[in-house]
PDB file of C-alpha atoms in Angstrom:
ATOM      1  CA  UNK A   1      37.953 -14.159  97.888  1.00  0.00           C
ATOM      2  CA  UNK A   2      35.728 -13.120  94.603  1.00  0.00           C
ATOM      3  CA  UNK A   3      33.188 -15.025  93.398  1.00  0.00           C
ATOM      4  CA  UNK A   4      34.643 -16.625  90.405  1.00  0.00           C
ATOM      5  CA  UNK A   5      37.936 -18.591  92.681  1.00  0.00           C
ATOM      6  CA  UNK A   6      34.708 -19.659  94.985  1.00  0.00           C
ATOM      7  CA  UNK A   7      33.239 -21.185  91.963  1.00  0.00           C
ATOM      8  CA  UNK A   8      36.419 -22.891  91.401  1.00  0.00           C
ATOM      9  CA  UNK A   9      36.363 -24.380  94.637  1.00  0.00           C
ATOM     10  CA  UNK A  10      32.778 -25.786  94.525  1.00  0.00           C
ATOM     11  CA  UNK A  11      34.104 -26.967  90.817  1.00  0.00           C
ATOM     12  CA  UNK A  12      37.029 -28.711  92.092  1.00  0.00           C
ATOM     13  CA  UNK A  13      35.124 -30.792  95.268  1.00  0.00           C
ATOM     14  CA  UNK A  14      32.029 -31.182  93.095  1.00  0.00           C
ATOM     15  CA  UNK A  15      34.563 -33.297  90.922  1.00  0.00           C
ATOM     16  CA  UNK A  16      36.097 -35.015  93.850  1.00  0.00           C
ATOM     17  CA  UNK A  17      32.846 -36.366  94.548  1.00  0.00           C
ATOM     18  CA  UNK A  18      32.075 -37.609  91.080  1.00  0.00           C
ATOM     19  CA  UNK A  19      35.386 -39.207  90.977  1.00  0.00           C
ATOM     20  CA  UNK A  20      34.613 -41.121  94.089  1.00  0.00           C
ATOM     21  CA  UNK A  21      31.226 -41.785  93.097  1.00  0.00           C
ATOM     22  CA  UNK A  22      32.209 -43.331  89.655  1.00  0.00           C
ATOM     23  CA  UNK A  23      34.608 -45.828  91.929  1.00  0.00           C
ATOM     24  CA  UNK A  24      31.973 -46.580  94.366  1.00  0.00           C
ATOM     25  CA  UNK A  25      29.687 -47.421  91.624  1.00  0.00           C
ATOM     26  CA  UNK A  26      26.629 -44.825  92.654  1.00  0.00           C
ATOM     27  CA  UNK A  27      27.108 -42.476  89.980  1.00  0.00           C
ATOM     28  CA  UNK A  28      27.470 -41.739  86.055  1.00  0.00           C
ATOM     29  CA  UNK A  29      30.102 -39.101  87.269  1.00  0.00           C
ATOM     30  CA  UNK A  30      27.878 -36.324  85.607  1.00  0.00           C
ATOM     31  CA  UNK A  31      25.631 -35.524  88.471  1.00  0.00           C
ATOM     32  CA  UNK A  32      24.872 -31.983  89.999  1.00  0.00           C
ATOM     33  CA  UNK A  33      25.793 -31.653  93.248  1.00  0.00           C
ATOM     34  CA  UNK A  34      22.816 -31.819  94.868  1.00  0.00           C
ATOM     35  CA  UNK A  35      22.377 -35.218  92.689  1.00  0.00           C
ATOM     36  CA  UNK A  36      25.501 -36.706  94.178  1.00  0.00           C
ATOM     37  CA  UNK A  37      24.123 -35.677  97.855  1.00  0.00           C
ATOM     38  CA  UNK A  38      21.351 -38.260  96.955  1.00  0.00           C
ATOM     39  CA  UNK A  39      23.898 -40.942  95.675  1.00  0.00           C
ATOM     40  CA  UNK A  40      25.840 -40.789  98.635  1.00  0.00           C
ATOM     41  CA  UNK A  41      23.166 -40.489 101.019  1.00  0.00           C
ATOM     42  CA  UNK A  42      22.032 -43.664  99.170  1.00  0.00           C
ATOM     43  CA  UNK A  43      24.967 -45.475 100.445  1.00  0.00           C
ATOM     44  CA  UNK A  44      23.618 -48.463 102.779  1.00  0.00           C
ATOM     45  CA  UNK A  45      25.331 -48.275 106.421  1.00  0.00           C
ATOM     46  CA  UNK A  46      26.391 -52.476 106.632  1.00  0.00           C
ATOM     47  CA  UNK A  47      28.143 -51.806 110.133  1.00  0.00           C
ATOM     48  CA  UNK A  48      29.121 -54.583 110.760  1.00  0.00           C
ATOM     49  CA  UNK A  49      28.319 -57.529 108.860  1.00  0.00           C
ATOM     50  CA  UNK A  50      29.178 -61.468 109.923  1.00  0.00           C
ATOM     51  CA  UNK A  51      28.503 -64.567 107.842  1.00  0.00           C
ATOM     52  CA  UNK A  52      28.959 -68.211 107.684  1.00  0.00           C
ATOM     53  CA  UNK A  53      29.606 -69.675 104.088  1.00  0.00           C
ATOM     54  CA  UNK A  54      29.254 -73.504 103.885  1.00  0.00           C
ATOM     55  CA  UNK A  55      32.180 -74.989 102.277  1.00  0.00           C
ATOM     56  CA  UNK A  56      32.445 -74.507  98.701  1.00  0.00           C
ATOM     57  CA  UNK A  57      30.101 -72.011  98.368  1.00  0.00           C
ATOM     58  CA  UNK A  58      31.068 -67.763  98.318  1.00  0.00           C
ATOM     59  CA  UNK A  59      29.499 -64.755 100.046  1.00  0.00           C
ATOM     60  CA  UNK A  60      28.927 -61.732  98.124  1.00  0.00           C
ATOM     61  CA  UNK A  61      29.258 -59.201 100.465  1.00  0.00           C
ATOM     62  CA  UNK A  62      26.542 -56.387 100.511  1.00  0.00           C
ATOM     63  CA  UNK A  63      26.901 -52.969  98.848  1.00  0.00           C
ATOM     64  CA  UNK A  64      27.373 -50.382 101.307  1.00  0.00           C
ATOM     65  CA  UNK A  65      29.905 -49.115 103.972  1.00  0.00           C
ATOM     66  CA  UNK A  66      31.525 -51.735 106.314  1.00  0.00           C
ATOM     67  CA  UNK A  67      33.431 -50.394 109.467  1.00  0.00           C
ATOM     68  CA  UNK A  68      35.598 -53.126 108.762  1.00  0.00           C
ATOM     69  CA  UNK A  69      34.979 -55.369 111.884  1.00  0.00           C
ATOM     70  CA  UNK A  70      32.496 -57.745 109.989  1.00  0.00           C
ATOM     71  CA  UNK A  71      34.308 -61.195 109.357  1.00  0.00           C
ATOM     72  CA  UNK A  72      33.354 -63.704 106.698  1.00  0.00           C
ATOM     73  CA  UNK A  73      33.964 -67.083 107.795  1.00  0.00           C
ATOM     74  CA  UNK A  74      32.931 -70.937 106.414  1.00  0.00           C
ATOM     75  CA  UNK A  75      31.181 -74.078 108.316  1.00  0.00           C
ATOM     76  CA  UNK A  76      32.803 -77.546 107.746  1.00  0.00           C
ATOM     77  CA  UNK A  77      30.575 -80.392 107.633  1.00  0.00           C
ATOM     78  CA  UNK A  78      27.886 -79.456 105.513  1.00  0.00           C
ATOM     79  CA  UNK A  79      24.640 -79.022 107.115  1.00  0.00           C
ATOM     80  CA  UNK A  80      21.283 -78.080 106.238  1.00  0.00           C
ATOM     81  CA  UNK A  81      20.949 -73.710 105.659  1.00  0.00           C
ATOM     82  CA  UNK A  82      17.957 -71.697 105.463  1.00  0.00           C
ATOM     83  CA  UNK A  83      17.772 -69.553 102.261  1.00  0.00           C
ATOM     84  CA  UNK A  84      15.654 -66.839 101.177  1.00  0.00           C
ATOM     85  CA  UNK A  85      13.574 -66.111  97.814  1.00  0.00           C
ATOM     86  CA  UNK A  86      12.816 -62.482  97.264  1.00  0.00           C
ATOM     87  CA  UNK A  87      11.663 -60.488  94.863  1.00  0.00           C
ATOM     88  CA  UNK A  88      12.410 -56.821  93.777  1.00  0.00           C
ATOM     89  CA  UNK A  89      11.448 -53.849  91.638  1.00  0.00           C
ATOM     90  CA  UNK A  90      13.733 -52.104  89.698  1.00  0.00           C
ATOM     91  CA  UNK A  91      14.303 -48.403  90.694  1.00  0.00           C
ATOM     92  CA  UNK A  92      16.096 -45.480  89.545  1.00  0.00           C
ATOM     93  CA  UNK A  93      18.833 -46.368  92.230  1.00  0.00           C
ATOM     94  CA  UNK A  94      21.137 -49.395  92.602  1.00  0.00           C
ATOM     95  CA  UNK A  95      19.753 -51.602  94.902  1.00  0.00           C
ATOM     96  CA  UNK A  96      21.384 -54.222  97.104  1.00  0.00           C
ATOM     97  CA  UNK A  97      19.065 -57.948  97.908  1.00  0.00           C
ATOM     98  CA  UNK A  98      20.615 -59.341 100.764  1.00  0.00           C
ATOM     99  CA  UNK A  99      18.478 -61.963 103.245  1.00  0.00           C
ATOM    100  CA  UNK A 100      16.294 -60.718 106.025  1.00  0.00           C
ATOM    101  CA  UNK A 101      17.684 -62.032 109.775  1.00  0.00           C
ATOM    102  CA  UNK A 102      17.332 -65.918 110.437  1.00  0.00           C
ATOM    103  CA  UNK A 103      18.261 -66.470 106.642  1.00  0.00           C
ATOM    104  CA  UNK A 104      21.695 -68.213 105.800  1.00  0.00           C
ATOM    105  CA  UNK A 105      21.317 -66.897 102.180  1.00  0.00           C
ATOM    106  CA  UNK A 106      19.201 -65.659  98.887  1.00  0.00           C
ATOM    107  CA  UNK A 107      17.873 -69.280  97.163  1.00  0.00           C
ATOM    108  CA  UNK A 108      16.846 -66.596  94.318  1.00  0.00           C
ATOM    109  CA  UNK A 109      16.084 -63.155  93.412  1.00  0.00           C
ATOM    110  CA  UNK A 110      12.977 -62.466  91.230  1.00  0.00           C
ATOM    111  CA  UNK A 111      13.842 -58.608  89.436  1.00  0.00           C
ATOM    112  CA  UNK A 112      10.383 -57.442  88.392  1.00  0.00           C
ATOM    113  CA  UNK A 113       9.253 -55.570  85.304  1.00  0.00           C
ATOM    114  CA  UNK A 114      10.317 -52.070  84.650  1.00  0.00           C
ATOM    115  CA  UNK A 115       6.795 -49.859  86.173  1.00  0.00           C
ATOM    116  CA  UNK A 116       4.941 -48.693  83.470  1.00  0.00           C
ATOM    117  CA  UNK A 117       5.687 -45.259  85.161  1.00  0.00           C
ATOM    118  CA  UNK A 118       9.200 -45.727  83.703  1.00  0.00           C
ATOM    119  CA  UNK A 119       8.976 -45.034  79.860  1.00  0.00           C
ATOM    120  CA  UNK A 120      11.550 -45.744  76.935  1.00  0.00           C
ATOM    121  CA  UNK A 121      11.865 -41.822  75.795  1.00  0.00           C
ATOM    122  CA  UNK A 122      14.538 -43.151  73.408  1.00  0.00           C
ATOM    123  CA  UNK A 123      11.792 -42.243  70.671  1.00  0.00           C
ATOM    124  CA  UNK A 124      10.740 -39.151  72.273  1.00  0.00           C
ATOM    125  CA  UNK A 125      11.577 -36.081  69.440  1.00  0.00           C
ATOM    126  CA  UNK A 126       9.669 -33.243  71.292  1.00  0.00           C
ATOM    127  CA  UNK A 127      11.721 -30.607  72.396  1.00  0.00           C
ATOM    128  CA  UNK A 128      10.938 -27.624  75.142  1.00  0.00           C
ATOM    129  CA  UNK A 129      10.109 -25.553  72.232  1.00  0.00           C
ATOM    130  CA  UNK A 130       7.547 -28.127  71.284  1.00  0.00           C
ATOM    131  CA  UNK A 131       5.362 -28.597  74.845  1.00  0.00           C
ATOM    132  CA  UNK A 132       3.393 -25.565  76.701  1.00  0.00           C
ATOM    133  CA  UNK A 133       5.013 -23.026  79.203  1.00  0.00           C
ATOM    134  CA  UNK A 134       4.433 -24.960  82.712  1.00  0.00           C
ATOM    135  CA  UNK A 135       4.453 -28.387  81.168  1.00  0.00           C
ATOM    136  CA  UNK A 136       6.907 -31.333  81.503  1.00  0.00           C
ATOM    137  CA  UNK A 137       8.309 -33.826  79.287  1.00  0.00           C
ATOM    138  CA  UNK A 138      11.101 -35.998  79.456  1.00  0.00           C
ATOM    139  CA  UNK A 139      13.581 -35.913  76.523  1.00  0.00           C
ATOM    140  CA  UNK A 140      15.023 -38.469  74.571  1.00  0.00           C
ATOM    141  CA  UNK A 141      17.784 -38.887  76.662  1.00  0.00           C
ATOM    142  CA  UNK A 142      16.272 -38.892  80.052  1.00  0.00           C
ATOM    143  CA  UNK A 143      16.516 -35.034  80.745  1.00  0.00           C
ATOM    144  CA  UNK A 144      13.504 -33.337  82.601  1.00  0.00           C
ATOM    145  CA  UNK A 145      12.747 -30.509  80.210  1.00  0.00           C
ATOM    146  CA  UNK A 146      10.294 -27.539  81.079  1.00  0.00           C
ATOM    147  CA  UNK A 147       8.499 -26.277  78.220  1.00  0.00           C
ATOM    148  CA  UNK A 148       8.691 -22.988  76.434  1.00  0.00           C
ATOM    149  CA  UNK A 149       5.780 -22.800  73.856  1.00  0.00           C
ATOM    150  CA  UNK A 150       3.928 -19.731  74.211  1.00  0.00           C
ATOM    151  CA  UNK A 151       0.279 -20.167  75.864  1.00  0.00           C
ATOM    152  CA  UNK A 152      -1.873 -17.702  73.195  1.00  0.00           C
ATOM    153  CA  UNK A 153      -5.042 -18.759  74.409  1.00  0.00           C
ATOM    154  CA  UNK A 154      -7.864 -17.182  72.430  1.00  0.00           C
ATOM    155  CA  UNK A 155      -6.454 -14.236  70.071  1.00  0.00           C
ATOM    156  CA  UNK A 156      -9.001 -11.878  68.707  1.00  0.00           C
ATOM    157  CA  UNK A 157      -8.449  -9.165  66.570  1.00  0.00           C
ATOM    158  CA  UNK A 158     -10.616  -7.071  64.359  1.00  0.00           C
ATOM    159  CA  UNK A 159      -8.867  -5.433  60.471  1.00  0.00           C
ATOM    160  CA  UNK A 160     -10.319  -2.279  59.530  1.00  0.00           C
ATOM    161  CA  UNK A 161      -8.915   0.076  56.416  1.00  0.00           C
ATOM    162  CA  UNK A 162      -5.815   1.095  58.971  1.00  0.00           C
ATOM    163  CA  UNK A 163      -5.509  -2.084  60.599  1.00  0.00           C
ATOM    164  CA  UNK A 164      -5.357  -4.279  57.214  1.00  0.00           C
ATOM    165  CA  UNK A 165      -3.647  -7.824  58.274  1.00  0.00           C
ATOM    166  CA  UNK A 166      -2.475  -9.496  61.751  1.00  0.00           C
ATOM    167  CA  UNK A 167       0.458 -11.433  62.093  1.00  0.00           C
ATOM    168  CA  UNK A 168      -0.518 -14.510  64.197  1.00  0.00           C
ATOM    169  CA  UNK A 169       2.107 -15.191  67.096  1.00  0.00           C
ATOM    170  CA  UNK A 170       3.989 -17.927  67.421  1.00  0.00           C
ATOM    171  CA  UNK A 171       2.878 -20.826  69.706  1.00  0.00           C
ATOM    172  CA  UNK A 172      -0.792 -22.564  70.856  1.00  0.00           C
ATOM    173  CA  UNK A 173      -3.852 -21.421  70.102  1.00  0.00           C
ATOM    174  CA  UNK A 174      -7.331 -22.620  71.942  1.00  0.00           C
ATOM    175  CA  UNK A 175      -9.173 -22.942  68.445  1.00  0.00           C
ATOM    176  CA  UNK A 176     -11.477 -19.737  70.490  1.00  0.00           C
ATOM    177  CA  UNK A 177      -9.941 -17.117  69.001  1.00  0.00           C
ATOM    178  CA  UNK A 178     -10.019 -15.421  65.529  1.00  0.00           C
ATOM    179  CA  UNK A 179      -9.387 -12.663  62.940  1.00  0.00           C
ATOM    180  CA  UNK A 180     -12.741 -10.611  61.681  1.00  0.00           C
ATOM    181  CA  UNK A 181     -14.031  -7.655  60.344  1.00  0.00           C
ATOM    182  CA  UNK A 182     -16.671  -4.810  60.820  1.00  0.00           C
ATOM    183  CA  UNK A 183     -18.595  -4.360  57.578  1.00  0.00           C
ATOM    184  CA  UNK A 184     -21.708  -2.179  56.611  1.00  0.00           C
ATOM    185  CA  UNK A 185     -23.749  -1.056  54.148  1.00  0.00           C
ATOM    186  CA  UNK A 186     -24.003   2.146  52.682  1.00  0.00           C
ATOM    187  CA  UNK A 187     -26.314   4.079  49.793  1.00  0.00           C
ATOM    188  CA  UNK A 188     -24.937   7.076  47.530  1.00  0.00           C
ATOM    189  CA  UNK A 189     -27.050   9.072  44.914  1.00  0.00           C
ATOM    190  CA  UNK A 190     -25.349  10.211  41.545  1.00  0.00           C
ATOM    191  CA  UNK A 191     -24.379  14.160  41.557  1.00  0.00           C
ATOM    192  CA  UNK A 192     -22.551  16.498  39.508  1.00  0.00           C
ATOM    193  CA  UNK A 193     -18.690  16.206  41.270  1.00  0.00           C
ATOM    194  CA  UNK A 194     -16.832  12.924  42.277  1.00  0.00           C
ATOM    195  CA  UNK A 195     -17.934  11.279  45.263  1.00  0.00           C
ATOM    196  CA  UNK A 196     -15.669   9.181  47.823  1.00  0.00           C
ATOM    197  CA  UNK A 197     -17.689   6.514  49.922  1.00  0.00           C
ATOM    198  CA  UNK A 198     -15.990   5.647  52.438  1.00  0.00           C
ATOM    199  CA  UNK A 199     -16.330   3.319  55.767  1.00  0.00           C
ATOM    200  CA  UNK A 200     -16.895   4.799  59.229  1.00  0.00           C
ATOM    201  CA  UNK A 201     -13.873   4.123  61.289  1.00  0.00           C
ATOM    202  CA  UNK A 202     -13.248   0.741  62.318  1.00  0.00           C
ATOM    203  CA  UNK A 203     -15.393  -0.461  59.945  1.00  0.00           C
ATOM    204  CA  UNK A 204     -15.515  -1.578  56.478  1.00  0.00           C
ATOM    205  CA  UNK A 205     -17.835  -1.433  53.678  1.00  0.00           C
ATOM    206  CA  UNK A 206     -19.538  -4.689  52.046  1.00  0.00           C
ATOM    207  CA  UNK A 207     -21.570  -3.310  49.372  1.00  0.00           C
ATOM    208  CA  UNK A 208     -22.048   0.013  48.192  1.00  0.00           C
ATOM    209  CA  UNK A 209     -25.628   1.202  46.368  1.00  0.00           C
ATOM    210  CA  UNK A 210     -25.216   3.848  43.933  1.00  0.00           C
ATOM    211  CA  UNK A 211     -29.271   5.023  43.187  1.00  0.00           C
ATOM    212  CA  UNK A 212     -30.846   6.075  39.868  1.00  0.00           C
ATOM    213  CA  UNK A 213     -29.810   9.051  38.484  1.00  0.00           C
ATOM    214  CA  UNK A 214     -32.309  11.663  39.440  1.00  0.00           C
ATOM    215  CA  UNK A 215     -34.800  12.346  37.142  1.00  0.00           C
ATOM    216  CA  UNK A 216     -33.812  15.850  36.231  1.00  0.00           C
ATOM    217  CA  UNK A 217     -30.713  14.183  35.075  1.00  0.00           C
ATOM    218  CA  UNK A 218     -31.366  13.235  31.617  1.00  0.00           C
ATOM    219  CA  UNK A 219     -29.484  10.955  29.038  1.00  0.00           C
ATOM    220  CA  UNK A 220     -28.555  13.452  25.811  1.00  0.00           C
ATOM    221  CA  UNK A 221     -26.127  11.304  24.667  1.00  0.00           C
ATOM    222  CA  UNK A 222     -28.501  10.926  21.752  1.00  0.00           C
ATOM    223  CA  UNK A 223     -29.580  14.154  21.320  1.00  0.00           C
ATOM    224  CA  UNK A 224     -28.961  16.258  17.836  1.00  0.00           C
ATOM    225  CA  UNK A 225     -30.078  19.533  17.886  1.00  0.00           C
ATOM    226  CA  UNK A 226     -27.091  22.806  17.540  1.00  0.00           C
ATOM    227  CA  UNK A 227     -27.255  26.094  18.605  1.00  0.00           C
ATOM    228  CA  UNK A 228     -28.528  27.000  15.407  1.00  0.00           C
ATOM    229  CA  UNK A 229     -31.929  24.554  15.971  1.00  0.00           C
ATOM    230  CA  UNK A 230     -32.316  26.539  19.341  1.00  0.00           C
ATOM    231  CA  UNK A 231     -33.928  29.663  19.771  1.00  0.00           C
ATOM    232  CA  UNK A 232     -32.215  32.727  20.861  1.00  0.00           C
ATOM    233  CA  UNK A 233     -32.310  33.015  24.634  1.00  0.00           C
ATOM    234  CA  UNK A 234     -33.267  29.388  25.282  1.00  0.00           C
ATOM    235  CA  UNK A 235     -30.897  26.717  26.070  1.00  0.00           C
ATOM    236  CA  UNK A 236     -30.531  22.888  25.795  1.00  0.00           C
ATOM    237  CA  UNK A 237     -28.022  19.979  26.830  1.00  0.00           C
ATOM    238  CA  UNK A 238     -26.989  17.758  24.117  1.00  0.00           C
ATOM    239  CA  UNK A 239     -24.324  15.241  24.647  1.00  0.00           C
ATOM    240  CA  UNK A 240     -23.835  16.143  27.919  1.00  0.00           C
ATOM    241  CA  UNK A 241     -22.639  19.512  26.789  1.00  0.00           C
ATOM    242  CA  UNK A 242     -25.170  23.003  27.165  1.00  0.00           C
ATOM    243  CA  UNK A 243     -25.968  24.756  24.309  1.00  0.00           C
ATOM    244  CA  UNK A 244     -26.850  28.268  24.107  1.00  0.00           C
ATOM    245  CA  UNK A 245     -29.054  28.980  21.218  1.00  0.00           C
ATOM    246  CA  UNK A 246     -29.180  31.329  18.238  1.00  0.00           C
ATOM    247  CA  UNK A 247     -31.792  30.664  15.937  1.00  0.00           C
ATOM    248  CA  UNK A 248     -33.531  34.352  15.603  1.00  0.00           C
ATOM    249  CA  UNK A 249     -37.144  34.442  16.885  1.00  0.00           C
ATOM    250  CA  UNK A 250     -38.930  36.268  14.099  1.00  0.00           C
ATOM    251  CA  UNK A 251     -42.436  36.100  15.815  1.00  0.00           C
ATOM    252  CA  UNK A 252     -45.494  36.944  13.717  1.00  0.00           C
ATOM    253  CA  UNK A 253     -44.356  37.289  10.244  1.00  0.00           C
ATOM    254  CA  UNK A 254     -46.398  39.316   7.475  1.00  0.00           C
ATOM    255  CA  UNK A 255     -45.458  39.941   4.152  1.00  0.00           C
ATOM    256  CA  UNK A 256     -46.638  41.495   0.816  1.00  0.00           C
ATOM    257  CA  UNK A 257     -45.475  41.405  -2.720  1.00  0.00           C
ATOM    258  CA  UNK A 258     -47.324  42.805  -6.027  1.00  0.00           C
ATOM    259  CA  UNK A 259     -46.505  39.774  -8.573  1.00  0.00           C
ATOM    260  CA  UNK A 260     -45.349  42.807 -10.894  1.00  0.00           C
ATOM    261  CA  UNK A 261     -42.035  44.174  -9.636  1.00  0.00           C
ATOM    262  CA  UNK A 262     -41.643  41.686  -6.973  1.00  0.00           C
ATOM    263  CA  UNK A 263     -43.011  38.228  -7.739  1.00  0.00           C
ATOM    264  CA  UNK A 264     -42.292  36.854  -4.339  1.00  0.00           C
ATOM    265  CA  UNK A 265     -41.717  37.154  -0.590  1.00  0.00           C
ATOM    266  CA  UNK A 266     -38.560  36.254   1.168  1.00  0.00           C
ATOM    267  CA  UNK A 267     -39.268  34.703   4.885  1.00  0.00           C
ATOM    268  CA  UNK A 268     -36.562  35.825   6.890  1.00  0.00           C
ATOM    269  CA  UNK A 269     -34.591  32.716   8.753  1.00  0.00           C
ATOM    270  CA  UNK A 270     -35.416  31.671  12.091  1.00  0.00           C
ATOM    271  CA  UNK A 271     -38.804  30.959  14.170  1.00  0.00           C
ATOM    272  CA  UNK A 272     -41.933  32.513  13.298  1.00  0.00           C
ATOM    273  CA  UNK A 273     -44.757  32.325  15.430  1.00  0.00           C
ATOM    274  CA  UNK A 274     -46.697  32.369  11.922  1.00  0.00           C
ATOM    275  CA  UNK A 275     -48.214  35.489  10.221  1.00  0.00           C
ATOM    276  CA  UNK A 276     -48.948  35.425   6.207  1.00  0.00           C
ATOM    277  CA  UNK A 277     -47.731  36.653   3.122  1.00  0.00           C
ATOM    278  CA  UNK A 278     -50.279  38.014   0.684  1.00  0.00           C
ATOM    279  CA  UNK A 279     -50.501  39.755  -2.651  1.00  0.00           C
ATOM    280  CA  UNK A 280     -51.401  43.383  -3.130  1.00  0.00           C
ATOM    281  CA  UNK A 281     -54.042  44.783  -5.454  1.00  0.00           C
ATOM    282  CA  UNK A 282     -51.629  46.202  -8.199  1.00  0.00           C
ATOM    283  CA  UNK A 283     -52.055  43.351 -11.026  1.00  0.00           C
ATOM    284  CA  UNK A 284     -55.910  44.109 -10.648  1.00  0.00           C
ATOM    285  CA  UNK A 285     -55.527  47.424 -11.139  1.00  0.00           C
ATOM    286  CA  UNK A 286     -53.247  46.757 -13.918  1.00  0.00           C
ATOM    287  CA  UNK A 287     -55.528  44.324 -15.672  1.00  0.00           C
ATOM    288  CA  UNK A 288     -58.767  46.932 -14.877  1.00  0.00           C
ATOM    289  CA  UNK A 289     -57.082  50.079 -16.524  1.00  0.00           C
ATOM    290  CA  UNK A 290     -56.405  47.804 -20.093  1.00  0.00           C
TER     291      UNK A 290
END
């Protein structure tokens, strides 16, 4: 026999049983099986039951099974009975007040409150997804539902320049957890090529301190001079650029000139250390020999 024609089976009885249960009154007629075990086993065993009704008066006859010897029968006359008062709690089964032994009757049956155990969920709107893993609630319509919300507990989790967000995951939090980062501090100093300051791994930076430009670095951004202001063999920055120069070092520079052929001296361009220029002797000569 495979499984499935098994299942059928249980199917079919398990509906037997509801119908019955339905016309007995224990049931809904939606009950699990092992639900409908309680209903029937819920069923009060009346034997046999025998009363005396005075006339006029009826006998409602006790929920339960009978083994149909019980008899119901009435005293003429009139006479004086002794009735019962009870009282009762509602449950989450049907229950049945009859009158203890020696009692003719019920005079009156007080039904208590509702327990305050037993809640209206009609306005209940949480749903498993709403309550804890290994909680309990019970639905709006009665249902005992296990809940399925994640338990996080305290998530930690540290960015960094690979790690650069965290998706949170769905479901509760203890408020213990939480999202950081490593940061630190680090110092640079100006040089000639590019520099890349970067974090150490896992960490990332805050601030960043660039020093003063060393002092052999100067600022020529305002400087003038060409290669022609510089001597030969010497060099200077200007605007950032060098500059080779080529202004001719003439050193000492003497000249001569006799104020009769020549009536002056050309100095050469460039640096001169200093040096003179001077006149010769020939106009003296000239003017002694008139």
């Amino acid at each position: 026999m495979s499984v499935q024609t098994e299942i059928q089976r249980i199917q079919t009885a398990r509906n037997t049983l509801r119908t019955k249960a339905v016309e007995l009154k224990i049931s809904s007629g939606t009950e699990k099986l092992d639900e409908l075990a309680e209903d029937y086993n819920g069923i009060t065993n009346q034997g046999s039951i025998t009363a005396q009704v005075k006339e006029g008066e009826t006998y409602t006859i006790p929920k339960g099974y009978h083994d149909g010897t019980g008899t119901v029968s009435g005293v003429s006359g009139g006479g004086s009975y002794n009735l019962q008062s009870k009282s009762v709690t509602p449950t989450k089964k049907p229950q049945q007040v009859t009158p203890d032994g020696g009692y003719y009757g019920l005079s009156d049956v007080t039904v208590e409150a509702i327990p305050t155990q037993y809640q209206d969920a009609s306005s209940v709107t949480a749903t498993a997804g709403d309550v804890l893993t290994g909680k309990i609630i019970v639905t709006a319509d009665g249902s005992v539902t296990p809940g399925t919300m994640t338990n996080n507990g305290a998530v930690k989790k540290t960015l960094d320049t690979t790690t650069k967000s965290y998706t949170i995951p769905t479901g509760y939090h203890d408020g213990k957890g939480g999202v950081s980062i490593t940061t630190e501090e680090k110092t640079a100093t100006p040089t000639k090529s590019p520099q890349d300051i970067t974090p150490t791994t896992g960490q990332v930076l805050s601030k960043v301190t660039v020093e003063a430009i060393p002092a052999q670095y100067v600022d020529t951004h305002d400087a003038n001079a060409a290669a022609g202001d510089i001597l030969t063999g010497k060099s200077a920055y200007v605007g950032g650029a060098k500059i080779d120069g080529s202004m001719p070092n003439n050193g000492d520079t003497t000249g001569t000139f006799d104020g009769l052929s020549t009536e002056s001296y050309e100095i050469p361009a460039g640096y001169t250390s200093g040096g003179s220029v001077r006149l010769t002797s020939d106009i003296m000569d000239a003017l002694a020999s008139i």
